[in-house]
mmCIF file of C-alpha atoms and ligand atoms in Angstrom:
data_model
loop_
_atom_site.group_PDB
_atom_site.id
_atom_site.type_symbol
_atom_site.label_atom_id
_atom_site.label_comp_id
_atom_site.label_asym_id
_atom_site.label_seq_id
_atom_site.Cartn_x
_atom_site.Cartn_y
_atom_site.Cartn_z
ATOM 1 C CA MET R 1 8.030 -55.716 -92.146
ATOM 2 C CA SER R 2 7.194 -56.136 -88.338
ATOM 3 C CA ALA R 3 4.622 -54.317 -86.491
ATOM 4 C CA ALA R 4 5.713 -52.220 -83.734
ATOM 5 C CA ALA R 5 5.723 -53.781 -80.421
ATOM 6 C CA GLY R 6 2.553 -52.561 -78.460
ATOM 7 C CA THR R 7 0.417 -51.635 -81.012
ATOM 8 C CA ALA R 8 -3.173 -52.794 -81.367
ATOM 9 C CA PRO R 9 -3.875 -55.991 -83.384
ATOM 10 C CA LEU R 10 -5.586 -55.517 -86.852
ATOM 11 C CA LEU R 11 -6.930 -59.062 -86.582
ATOM 12 C CA GLU R 12 -7.497 -60.863 -83.067
ATOM 13 C CA VAL R 13 -9.000 -64.144 -83.624
ATOM 14 C CA ARG R 14 -10.304 -66.264 -80.505
ATOM 15 C CA ASP R 15 -11.296 -69.787 -80.183
ATOM 16 C CA LEU R 16 -12.258 -70.015 -83.904
ATOM 17 C CA ARG R 17 -13.929 -73.370 -84.932
ATOM 18 C CA VAL R 18 -15.172 -74.659 -87.994
ATOM 19 C CA ARG R 19 -17.073 -77.966 -88.356
ATOM 20 C CA TYR R 20 -18.289 -79.052 -91.658
ATOM 21 C CA GLY R 21 -21.647 -80.040 -92.688
ATOM 22 C CA ILE R 22 -23.201 -79.793 -88.955
ATOM 23 C CA GLY R 23 -26.002 -82.500 -88.965
ATOM 24 C CA THR R 24 -24.873 -84.799 -91.764
ATOM 25 C CA ARG R 25 -23.416 -88.246 -91.929
ATOM 26 C CA ALA R 26 -20.011 -86.296 -93.162
ATOM 27 C CA ALA R 27 -19.950 -84.372 -89.894
ATOM 28 C CA SER R 28 -20.111 -87.602 -87.746
ATOM 29 C CA ALA R 29 -17.563 -89.009 -89.864
ATOM 30 C CA GLN R 30 -15.436 -86.011 -89.081
ATOM 31 C CA ARG R 31 -13.687 -87.048 -85.928
ATOM 32 C CA THR R 32 -12.253 -83.627 -84.850
ATOM 33 C CA ALA R 33 -13.475 -80.172 -85.996
ATOM 34 C CA ALA R 34 -11.518 -78.877 -89.328
ATOM 35 C CA VAL R 35 -10.732 -75.913 -87.007
ATOM 36 C CA ASP R 36 -10.837 -76.523 -83.384
ATOM 37 C CA GLY R 37 -10.411 -73.365 -81.149
ATOM 38 C CA VAL R 38 -7.476 -71.600 -83.079
ATOM 39 C CA SER R 39 -6.315 -68.153 -81.676
ATOM 40 C CA PHE R 40 -4.130 -65.712 -83.049
ATOM 41 C CA ASP R 41 -3.470 -61.991 -83.861
ATOM 42 C CA VAL R 42 -2.204 -60.140 -86.770
ATOM 43 C CA ALA R 43 -0.776 -56.780 -86.256
ATOM 44 C CA ALA R 44 -0.856 -53.970 -88.323
ATOM 45 C CA GLY R 45 2.034 -54.155 -90.891
ATOM 46 C CA GLU R 46 2.726 -57.734 -89.777
ATOM 47 C CA SER R 47 3.015 -60.825 -91.799
ATOM 48 C CA LEU R 48 1.859 -64.128 -90.262
ATOM 49 C CA GLY R 49 2.503 -67.623 -91.545
ATOM 50 C CA LEU R 50 0.106 -70.207 -91.296
ATOM 51 C CA VAL R 51 1.578 -73.582 -92.137
ATOM 52 C CA GLY R 52 0.540 -77.252 -91.710
ATOM 53 C CA GLU R 53 0.055 -80.229 -93.622
ATOM 54 C CA SER R 54 -2.639 -81.234 -96.036
ATOM 55 C CA GLY R 55 -6.199 -81.111 -93.991
ATOM 56 C CA SER R 56 -4.598 -79.324 -90.960
ATOM 57 C CA GLY R 57 -7.287 -76.735 -91.625
ATOM 58 C CA LYS R 58 -5.385 -73.743 -93.253
ATOM 59 C CA SER R 59 -7.787 -72.685 -95.886
ATOM 60 C CA SER R 60 -10.776 -73.513 -93.203
ATOM 61 C CA ILE R 61 -9.315 -70.744 -91.282
ATOM 62 C CA ALA R 62 -8.990 -68.329 -94.371
ATOM 63 C CA ARG R 63 -12.685 -69.169 -95.298
ATOM 64 C CA ALA R 64 -13.975 -68.729 -91.813
ATOM 65 C CA LEU R 65 -12.503 -65.248 -91.402
ATOM 66 C CA LEU R 66 -14.012 -64.082 -94.729
ATOM 67 C CA ARG R 67 -17.243 -65.434 -93.660
ATOM 68 C CA LEU R 68 -17.276 -68.144 -96.432
ATOM 69 C CA ILE R 69 -18.287 -70.854 -94.300
ATOM 70 C CA PRO R 70 -19.978 -70.797 -90.600
ATOM 71 C CA ALA R 71 -17.693 -70.831 -87.672
ATOM 72 C CA THR R 72 -17.910 -69.764 -84.092
ATOM 73 C CA GLY R 73 -15.735 -67.678 -81.977
ATOM 74 C CA THR R 74 -14.496 -64.243 -82.022
ATOM 75 C CA VAL R 75 -12.717 -62.529 -85.169
ATOM 76 C CA LEU R 76 -12.167 -59.024 -84.124
ATOM 77 C CA PHE R 77 -11.078 -56.834 -87.271
ATOM 78 C CA GLN R 78 -10.135 -53.132 -86.766
ATOM 79 C CA GLY R 79 -12.181 -53.807 -83.311
ATOM 80 C CA ARG R 80 -15.324 -55.137 -84.920
ATOM 81 C CA ASP R 81 -16.315 -58.845 -84.736
ATOM 82 C CA LEU R 82 -16.634 -60.183 -88.099
ATOM 83 C CA LEU R 83 -18.753 -63.067 -87.065
ATOM 84 C CA GLN R 84 -21.262 -60.894 -85.774
ATOM 85 C CA LEU R 85 -21.690 -58.404 -88.557
ATOM 86 C CA GLU R 86 -24.480 -58.625 -91.334
ATOM 87 C CA GLY R 87 -25.349 -56.662 -94.387
ATOM 88 C CA ALA R 88 -24.011 -53.355 -94.881
ATOM 89 C CA ALA R 89 -21.783 -53.386 -92.042
ATOM 90 C CA LEU R 90 -20.142 -56.740 -93.119
ATOM 91 C CA ARG R 91 -19.636 -55.589 -96.709
ATOM 92 C CA ALA R 92 -17.884 -52.332 -95.334
ATOM 93 C CA THR R 93 -15.492 -54.127 -93.190
ATOM 94 C CA ARG R 94 -14.830 -56.790 -95.978
ATOM 95 C CA GLU R 95 -13.523 -54.350 -98.411
ATOM 96 C CA HIS R 96 -10.255 -54.052 -96.012
ATOM 97 C CA LEU R 97 -9.947 -57.752 -96.039
ATOM 98 C CA GLN R 98 -9.044 -59.606 -99.468
ATOM 99 C CA ILE R 99 -7.882 -62.822 -100.367
ATOM 100 C CA VAL R 100 -5.563 -64.307 -102.910
ATOM 101 C CA PHE R 101 -6.186 -68.056 -103.954
ATOM 102 C CA GLN R 102 -4.048 -70.987 -105.073
ATOM 103 C CA ASP R 103 -5.397 -71.551 -108.360
ATOM 104 C CA PRO R 104 -5.136 -68.010 -109.977
ATOM 105 C CA LEU R 105 -7.249 -69.277 -113.130
ATOM 106 C CA GLY R 106 -9.843 -70.645 -111.323
ATOM 107 C CA ALA R 107 -10.468 -67.595 -109.309
ATOM 108 C CA LEU R 108 -10.826 -65.480 -112.248
ATOM 109 C CA ASP R 109 -14.170 -64.975 -114.205
ATOM 110 C CA PRO R 110 -13.388 -66.413 -117.592
ATOM 111 C CA ARG R 111 -15.859 -64.260 -119.380
ATOM 112 C CA MET R 112 -14.121 -60.831 -117.943
ATOM 113 C CA ASN R 113 -10.980 -59.267 -119.447
ATOM 114 C CA VAL R 114 -8.144 -58.154 -117.466
ATOM 115 C CA ALA R 115 -8.918 -54.650 -116.989
ATOM 116 C CA GLU R 116 -12.648 -55.800 -116.289
ATOM 117 C CA LEU R 117 -11.784 -58.138 -113.570
ATOM 118 C CA VAL R 118 -9.472 -55.416 -111.780
ATOM 119 C CA ALA R 119 -12.102 -52.950 -112.052
ATOM 120 C CA GLU R 120 -14.768 -54.916 -110.895
ATOM 121 C CA PRO R 121 -14.142 -54.819 -107.127
ATOM 122 C CA LEU R 122 -14.215 -51.261 -107.463
ATOM 123 C CA LEU R 123 -17.416 -50.932 -109.164
ATOM 124 C CA GLU R 124 -18.934 -53.510 -106.488
ATOM 125 C CA PHE R 125 -17.686 -51.553 -103.490
ATOM 126 C CA ARG R 126 -17.455 -47.944 -104.791
ATOM 127 C CA ALA R 127 -19.959 -46.170 -106.677
ATOM 128 C CA ALA R 128 -18.673 -44.866 -110.044
ATOM 129 C CA SER R 129 -18.172 -45.987 -113.622
ATOM 130 C CA ALA R 130 -15.847 -48.055 -115.016
ATOM 131 C CA GLY R 131 -14.424 -44.922 -117.021
ATOM 132 C CA GLN R 132 -13.402 -43.444 -113.704
ATOM 133 C CA HIS R 133 -11.463 -46.083 -112.561
ATOM 134 C CA ARG R 134 -9.509 -47.027 -115.573
ATOM 135 C CA GLU R 135 -6.525 -44.799 -114.602
ATOM 136 C CA GLN R 136 -6.295 -46.518 -110.812
ATOM 137 C CA VAL R 137 -6.697 -50.039 -112.735
ATOM 138 C CA THR R 138 -4.045 -49.457 -115.302
ATOM 139 C CA ARG R 139 -1.889 -48.051 -112.489
ATOM 140 C CA MET R 140 -2.397 -50.943 -110.035
ATOM 141 C CA LEU R 141 -1.673 -53.580 -112.780
ATOM 142 C CA GLY R 142 1.488 -51.857 -113.897
ATOM 143 C CA ARG R 143 2.531 -51.878 -110.101
ATOM 144 C CA VAL R 144 1.838 -55.818 -110.314
ATOM 145 C CA GLY R 145 3.884 -55.977 -113.510
ATOM 146 C CA ILE R 146 0.939 -56.434 -115.969
ATOM 147 C CA GLY R 147 1.320 -53.867 -118.846
ATOM 148 C CA SER R 148 -1.252 -52.580 -120.893
ATOM 149 C CA GLU R 149 -1.017 -54.731 -123.878
ATOM 150 C CA LEU R 150 -2.609 -57.285 -121.595
ATOM 151 C CA LEU R 151 -5.537 -55.235 -120.456
ATOM 152 C CA GLY R 152 -7.932 -56.878 -123.096
ATOM 153 C CA ARG R 153 -6.975 -60.482 -122.651
ATOM 154 C CA TYR R 154 -9.081 -62.975 -120.868
ATOM 155 C CA PRO R 155 -7.891 -65.406 -118.140
ATOM 156 C CA HIS R 156 -7.132 -68.386 -120.614
ATOM 157 C CA GLN R 157 -4.905 -66.180 -122.517
ATOM 158 C CA LEU R 158 -2.658 -65.408 -119.666
ATOM 159 C CA SER R 159 0.363 -67.508 -117.966
ATOM 160 C CA GLY R 160 -0.156 -68.799 -114.557
ATOM 161 C CA GLY R 161 2.210 -66.095 -113.146
ATOM 162 C CA GLN R 162 0.444 -63.363 -115.008
ATOM 163 C CA ALA R 163 -2.914 -64.654 -113.701
ATOM 164 C CA GLN R 164 -1.836 -64.763 -110.127
ATOM 165 C CA ARG R 165 -0.570 -61.067 -110.998
ATOM 166 C CA VAL R 166 -3.887 -60.141 -111.956
ATOM 167 C CA GLY R 167 -5.211 -61.831 -108.840
ATOM 168 C CA LEU R 168 -3.267 -59.922 -106.656
ATOM 169 C CA ALA R 169 -4.182 -56.565 -108.530
ATOM 170 C CA ARG R 170 -7.700 -57.486 -107.970
ATOM 171 C CA ALA R 171 -7.267 -57.982 -104.433
ATOM 172 C CA LEU R 172 -5.135 -54.979 -103.801
ATOM 173 C CA ILE R 173 -7.217 -52.319 -105.679
ATOM 174 C CA LEU R 174 -9.373 -51.642 -102.962
ATOM 175 C CA ARG R 175 -6.274 -51.039 -100.758
ATOM 176 C CA PRO R 176 -7.384 -53.506 -98.221
ATOM 177 C CA ARG R 177 -5.513 -53.661 -94.725
ATOM 178 C CA LEU R 178 -5.186 -57.397 -94.373
ATOM 179 C CA LEU R 179 -4.203 -59.497 -97.447
ATOM 180 C CA ILE R 180 -4.979 -63.603 -96.945
ATOM 181 C CA CYS R 181 -3.057 -65.421 -99.248
ATOM 182 C CA ASP R 182 -3.865 -69.201 -99.424
ATOM 183 C CA GLU R 183 -1.123 -70.905 -101.426
ATOM 184 C CA PRO R 184 -0.781 -68.324 -103.800
ATOM 185 C CA VAL R 185 2.419 -69.555 -105.324
ATOM 186 C CA ALA R 186 1.733 -73.510 -104.935
ATOM 187 C CA ALA R 187 0.525 -73.573 -108.661
ATOM 188 C CA LEU R 188 3.270 -71.849 -109.965
ATOM 189 C CA ASP R 189 6.313 -72.998 -111.615
ATOM 190 C CA VAL R 190 9.494 -72.747 -109.423
ATOM 191 C CA SER R 191 10.997 -70.081 -111.279
ATOM 192 C CA ILE R 192 7.852 -67.786 -111.204
ATOM 193 C CA ARG R 193 7.209 -68.393 -107.407
ATOM 194 C CA SER R 194 10.155 -66.248 -106.237
ATOM 195 C CA GLN R 195 8.998 -63.323 -108.425
ATOM 196 C CA ILE R 196 5.705 -63.467 -106.952
ATOM 197 C CA ALA R 197 6.992 -64.045 -103.559
ATOM 198 C CA ASN R 198 9.285 -60.910 -104.379
ATOM 199 C CA LEU R 199 6.210 -58.843 -105.522
ATOM 200 C CA LEU R 200 4.231 -59.631 -102.551
ATOM 201 C CA ARG R 201 7.198 -58.540 -100.215
ATOM 202 C CA ASP R 202 7.683 -55.032 -101.837
ATOM 203 C CA LEU R 203 3.697 -54.744 -102.458
ATOM 204 C CA ARG R 204 3.260 -55.567 -98.526
ATOM 205 C CA ASP R 205 5.969 -52.979 -97.580
ATOM 206 C CA GLU R 206 4.876 -50.351 -100.098
ATOM 207 C CA LEU R 207 0.986 -50.344 -99.206
ATOM 208 C CA GLY R 208 1.509 -51.113 -95.221
ATOM 209 C CA LEU R 209 -0.157 -54.377 -95.704
ATOM 210 C CA SER R 210 -0.566 -56.983 -93.039
ATOM 211 C CA LEU R 211 -0.265 -60.693 -94.628
ATOM 212 C CA LEU R 212 -1.767 -63.994 -93.643
ATOM 213 C CA PHE R 213 0.194 -66.253 -95.379
ATOM 214 C CA ILE R 214 -0.724 -70.044 -96.086
ATOM 215 C CA ALA R 215 1.684 -71.988 -97.642
ATOM 216 C CA HIS R 216 3.247 -75.432 -97.683
ATOM 217 C CA ASP R 217 6.511 -73.908 -99.205
ATOM 218 C CA LEU R 218 8.092 -73.125 -95.670
ATOM 219 C CA ALA R 219 10.928 -71.555 -97.538
ATOM 220 C CA THR R 220 8.559 -68.950 -98.620
ATOM 221 C CA VAL R 221 7.142 -68.452 -95.588
ATOM 222 C CA ARG R 222 10.445 -67.703 -94.014
ATOM 223 C CA PHE R 223 11.325 -65.367 -96.623
ATOM 224 C CA LEU R 224 7.729 -63.520 -96.091
ATOM 225 C CA CYS R 225 6.681 -63.812 -92.382
ATOM 226 C CA ASP R 226 7.371 -62.268 -89.219
ATOM 227 C CA ARG R 227 5.920 -65.156 -87.167
ATOM 228 C CA VAL R 228 4.502 -68.432 -87.915
ATOM 229 C CA LEU R 229 1.764 -70.643 -86.569
ATOM 230 C CA VAL R 230 1.797 -74.119 -87.060
ATOM 231 C CA ILE R 231 -1.607 -75.976 -86.904
ATOM 232 C CA TYR R 232 -2.528 -79.936 -87.190
ATOM 233 C CA ARG R 233 -5.775 -81.337 -87.155
ATOM 234 C CA GLY R 234 -7.345 -77.840 -86.383
ATOM 235 C CA GLN R 235 -5.226 -77.196 -83.428
ATOM 236 C CA THR R 236 -2.546 -74.808 -82.735
ATOM 237 C CA MET R 237 0.872 -76.894 -82.082
ATOM 238 C CA GLU R 238 3.184 -73.820 -81.696
ATOM 239 C CA LEU R 239 3.150 -70.019 -82.624
ATOM 240 C CA ALA R 240 6.369 -68.481 -82.664
ATOM 241 C CA PRO R 241 8.659 -65.465 -84.418
ATOM 242 C CA ARG R 242 10.277 -66.760 -87.733
ATOM 243 C CA ASP R 243 13.668 -67.346 -86.376
ATOM 244 C CA ALA R 244 13.026 -68.957 -83.415
ATOM 245 C CA LEU R 245 10.537 -71.434 -85.125
ATOM 246 C CA TYR R 246 12.839 -72.157 -87.951
ATOM 247 C CA GLY R 247 16.134 -72.115 -85.612
ATOM 248 C CA ALA R 248 14.899 -73.906 -82.715
ATOM 249 C CA PRO R 249 11.516 -75.571 -83.194
ATOM 250 C CA ARG R 250 9.964 -76.811 -80.013
ATOM 251 C CA HIS R 251 6.876 -78.847 -80.925
ATOM 252 C CA PRO R 252 7.680 -82.221 -82.042
ATOM 253 C CA TYR R 253 5.184 -81.618 -84.899
ATOM 254 C CA THR R 254 6.992 -78.390 -86.208
ATOM 255 C CA ARG R 255 10.168 -80.388 -86.101
ATOM 256 C CA ALA R 256 8.612 -83.094 -88.224
ATOM 257 C CA LEU R 257 7.243 -80.442 -90.429
ATOM 258 C CA LEU R 258 10.566 -78.786 -90.829
ATOM 259 C CA ALA R 259 12.394 -82.213 -91.264
ATOM 260 C CA ALA R 260 9.988 -83.111 -94.028
ATOM 261 C CA ASN R 261 10.665 -79.665 -96.132
ATOM 262 C CA PRO R 262 9.528 -79.521 -98.772
ATOM 263 C CA VAL R 263 6.191 -80.653 -97.328
ATOM 264 C CA PRO R 264 4.942 -83.014 -99.910
ATOM 265 C CA ASP R 265 2.184 -81.201 -102.067
ATOM 266 C CA PRO R 266 -1.346 -83.195 -101.409
ATOM 267 C CA ALA R 267 -2.140 -82.198 -105.071
ATOM 268 C CA ARG R 268 0.570 -84.494 -106.386
ATOM 269 C CA GLY R 269 0.761 -87.281 -103.491
ATOM 270 C CA ALA R 270 -1.403 -89.712 -102.259
ATOM 271 C CA PRO R 271 -4.136 -88.684 -99.895
ATOM 272 C CA ARG R 272 -3.186 -89.015 -96.054
ATOM 273 C CA ALA R 273 -4.657 -92.155 -94.377
ATOM 274 C CA PRO R 274 -7.088 -91.099 -91.485
ATOM 275 C CA PRO R 275 -5.909 -91.242 -88.240
ATOM 276 C CA PRO R 276 -6.078 -94.421 -86.384
ATOM 277 C CA ALA R 277 -9.523 -94.040 -84.765
ATOM 278 C CA ALA R 278 -10.629 -95.372 -81.466
ATOM 279 C CA VAL R 279 -7.272 -94.186 -79.448
ATOM 280 C CA LEU R 280 -7.027 -90.827 -80.731
ATOM 281 C CA THR R 281 -10.780 -90.037 -80.856
ATOM 282 C CA ALA R 282 -11.003 -90.847 -76.931
ATOM 283 C CA ALA R 283 -7.725 -89.254 -76.491
ATOM 284 C CA VAL R 284 -8.849 -85.956 -78.129
ATOM 285 C CA ALA R 285 -12.242 -86.062 -76.660
ATOM 286 C CA SER R 286 -10.624 -86.195 -72.946
ATOM 287 C CA GLY R 287 -8.153 -83.316 -73.529
ATOM 288 C CA GLY R 288 -5.347 -85.465 -75.021
ATOM 289 C CA CYS R 289 -2.785 -84.601 -77.622
ATOM 290 C CA VAL R 290 -4.018 -84.720 -81.319
ATOM 291 C CA PHE R 291 -0.266 -85.533 -82.419
ATOM 292 C CA LEU R 292 -0.116 -88.628 -80.284
ATOM 293 C CA ASP R 293 -0.563 -91.247 -82.953
ATOM 294 C CA ARG R 294 2.282 -89.906 -84.980
ATOM 295 C CA CYS R 295 4.637 -88.350 -82.285
ATOM 296 C CA PRO R 296 7.913 -90.244 -81.739
ATOM 297 C CA LEU R 297 8.087 -88.711 -78.145
ATOM 298 C CA ALA R 298 4.660 -89.734 -77.075
ATOM 299 C CA VAL R 299 4.201 -91.279 -73.541
ATOM 300 C CA VAL R 300 1.033 -92.423 -71.819
ATOM 301 C CA ARG R 301 0.329 -88.922 -70.247
ATOM 302 C CA CYS R 302 -0.267 -87.383 -73.656
ATOM 303 C CA THR R 303 -3.507 -89.083 -73.944
ATOM 304 C CA GLN R 304 -4.740 -87.140 -71.220
ATOM 305 C CA GLN R 305 -3.310 -83.767 -71.668
ATOM 306 C CA ALA R 306 -2.236 -81.743 -74.575
ATOM 307 C CA PRO R 307 1.127 -79.810 -74.702
ATOM 308 C CA LEU R 308 0.881 -76.460 -72.619
ATOM 309 C CA LEU R 309 0.485 -73.280 -74.674
ATOM 310 C CA ARG R 310 0.827 -69.822 -73.155
ATOM 311 C CA GLY R 311 -1.765 -67.376 -74.063
ATOM 312 C CA VAL R 312 -2.847 -66.383 -77.324
ATOM 313 C CA GLU R 313 0.833 -66.341 -78.382
ATOM 314 C CA ALA R 314 0.853 -70.130 -78.205
ATOM 315 C CA SER R 315 4.306 -70.318 -77.279
ATOM 316 C CA LEU R 316 5.220 -73.724 -76.348
ATOM 317 C CA VAL R 317 5.409 -74.102 -72.430
ATOM 318 C CA SER R 318 5.768 -77.728 -72.135
ATOM 319 C CA CYS R 319 5.162 -81.029 -74.066
ATOM 320 C CA HIS R 320 5.029 -83.755 -71.510
ATOM 321 C CA ARG R 321 8.009 -85.667 -72.825
ATOM 322 C CA ALA R 322 9.831 -82.647 -72.118
ATOM 323 C CA SER R 323 8.984 -82.818 -68.391
ATOM 324 C CA GLU R 324 9.276 -86.591 -67.852
HETATM 325 N N1 ATP S 401 -16.219 -78.244 -98.061
HETATM 326 C C1 ATP S 401 -15.717 -79.424 -97.126
HETATM 327 N N2 ATP S 401 -16.745 -80.388 -96.722
HETATM 328 C C2 ATP S 401 -16.459 -81.247 -95.595
HETATM 329 N N3 ATP S 401 -14.877 -81.300 -95.317
HETATM 330 C C3 ATP S 401 -14.192 -80.264 -95.572
HETATM 331 C C4 ATP S 401 -14.608 -79.425 -96.541
HETATM 332 N N4 ATP S 401 -13.512 -78.480 -96.681
HETATM 333 C C5 ATP S 401 -12.545 -79.071 -96.034
HETATM 334 N N5 ATP S 401 -12.866 -80.396 -95.335
HETATM 335 C C6 ATP S 401 -12.176 -80.823 -94.158
HETATM 336 O O1 ATP S 401 -11.609 -80.042 -93.313
HETATM 337 C C7 ATP S 401 -10.413 -80.451 -92.777
HETATM 338 C C8 ATP S 401 -9.487 -79.118 -93.115
HETATM 339 O O2 ATP S 401 -9.366 -79.046 -94.710
HETATM 340 P P1 ATP S 401 -8.772 -77.537 -95.156
HETATM 341 O O3 ATP S 401 -8.857 -77.408 -96.576
HETATM 342 O O4 ATP S 401 -8.905 -76.245 -94.264
HETATM 343 O O5 ATP S 401 -7.017 -77.931 -95.039
HETATM 344 P P2 ATP S 401 -5.785 -77.540 -95.353
HETATM 345 O O6 ATP S 401 -4.985 -77.124 -94.487
HETATM 346 O O7 ATP S 401 -6.139 -76.041 -96.119
HETATM 347 O O8 ATP S 401 -5.559 -78.544 -96.555
HETATM 348 P P3 ATP S 401 -4.456 -78.265 -97.739
HETATM 349 O O9 ATP S 401 -3.108 -78.078 -97.519
HETATM 350 O O10 ATP S 401 -4.714 -79.438 -98.574
HETATM 351 O O11 ATP S 401 -5.384 -77.067 -98.646
HETATM 352 C C9 ATP S 401 -10.173 -81.783 -93.861
HETATM 353 O O12 ATP S 401 -10.129 -82.777 -92.915
HETATM 354 C C10 ATP S 401 -10.571 -81.474 -94.918
HETATM 355 O O13 ATP S 401 -11.289 -83.020 -95.371
HETATM 356 S S1 SF4 S 402 2.149 -84.061 -76.019
HETATM 357 FE FE1 SF4 S 402 3.064 -85.977 -76.282
HETATM 358 S S2 SF4 S 402 2.062 -86.882 -78.311
HETATM 359 FE FE2 SF4 S 402 1.673 -84.514 -77.956
HETATM 360 S S3 SF4 S 402 3.388 -83.449 -79.192
HETATM 361 FE FE3 SF4 S 402 3.873 -83.691 -76.933
HETATM 362 S S4 SF4 S 402 5.278 -85.435 -76.607
HETATM 363 FE FE4 SF4 S 402 4.089 -85.794 -78.661
HETATM 364 MG MG1 MG S 403 -5.960 -75.592 -98.233
#
């Protein structure tokens, strides 16, 4: 559900940058930062899709927002800079910001049963006994389609779809304001994907959630999201309302991404070859376009200047080819 125009953003991300292994050989081998100056807003009640091929930096953005990895920039969540918060203040804010991962089984502690898994965030963030939370846990599990007969099961006794439902219940039990979903349906059978996507949409509307929804599956992004942010090599290519982006993509990379839909799953395909080095490195260092080595429209000027994006909305004002 779209947020009303004019309401203050719930999340304001400005110039977010992530570089792995600073000071290590891995860092010097990494030609560009994993996230290289990304800015966007998510309004209350809004669903923002985050798309881009494998390695473009989607999960790094999610991990940076959750403070799971070091990052620079500004991440205002409900007006407070998450990147500056520490200790109790960070904990209190993180309560309202939850994540659902791609691998539902891997994300669940194998030693805990379903009831314990969903009660755990309550016990961690809210002082009370497991008994006091039982009703709340059962109700939330029921809401995501997990019946009471599954309460005593352990993760390995669940199907992928059931495990993802438990992951959702765990993420939502604290009633967060923002849910980050990092490829939440990618590991599931096709038949289960639409069930989980429908469930997410219903829960989002019912709970007034904002979503940052990361996916390769552009059809699910179209189904769930109000706006879509397209990134490539850690940089914003385009940010546009869903219908504009799918109906008339402006950036050559967005067009390539949509043309390749469904975007190949990196888990199943061969890893992408590293970018041809020297020309791209030099071009990016001097402000050139990161997509130039693959862009069918590239011209010489693209080695000196990236496409112009307007403000934090990153609506594409010009790609050099368009103005040639
Ligand atoms: N722990 C890490 N150490 C070093 N480099 C990393 C690490 N995690 C990710 N990277 C690199 O950072 C870049 C962005 O990776 P990231 O996982 O954010 O991409 P992604 O868009 O989520 O990809 P995918 O669609 O495959 O999940 C890639 O070049 C990746 O190799
Ligand atoms: S700036 Fe040039 S290389 Fe980059 S997307 Fe536009 S036309 Fe392609
Ligand atoms: Mg990822």
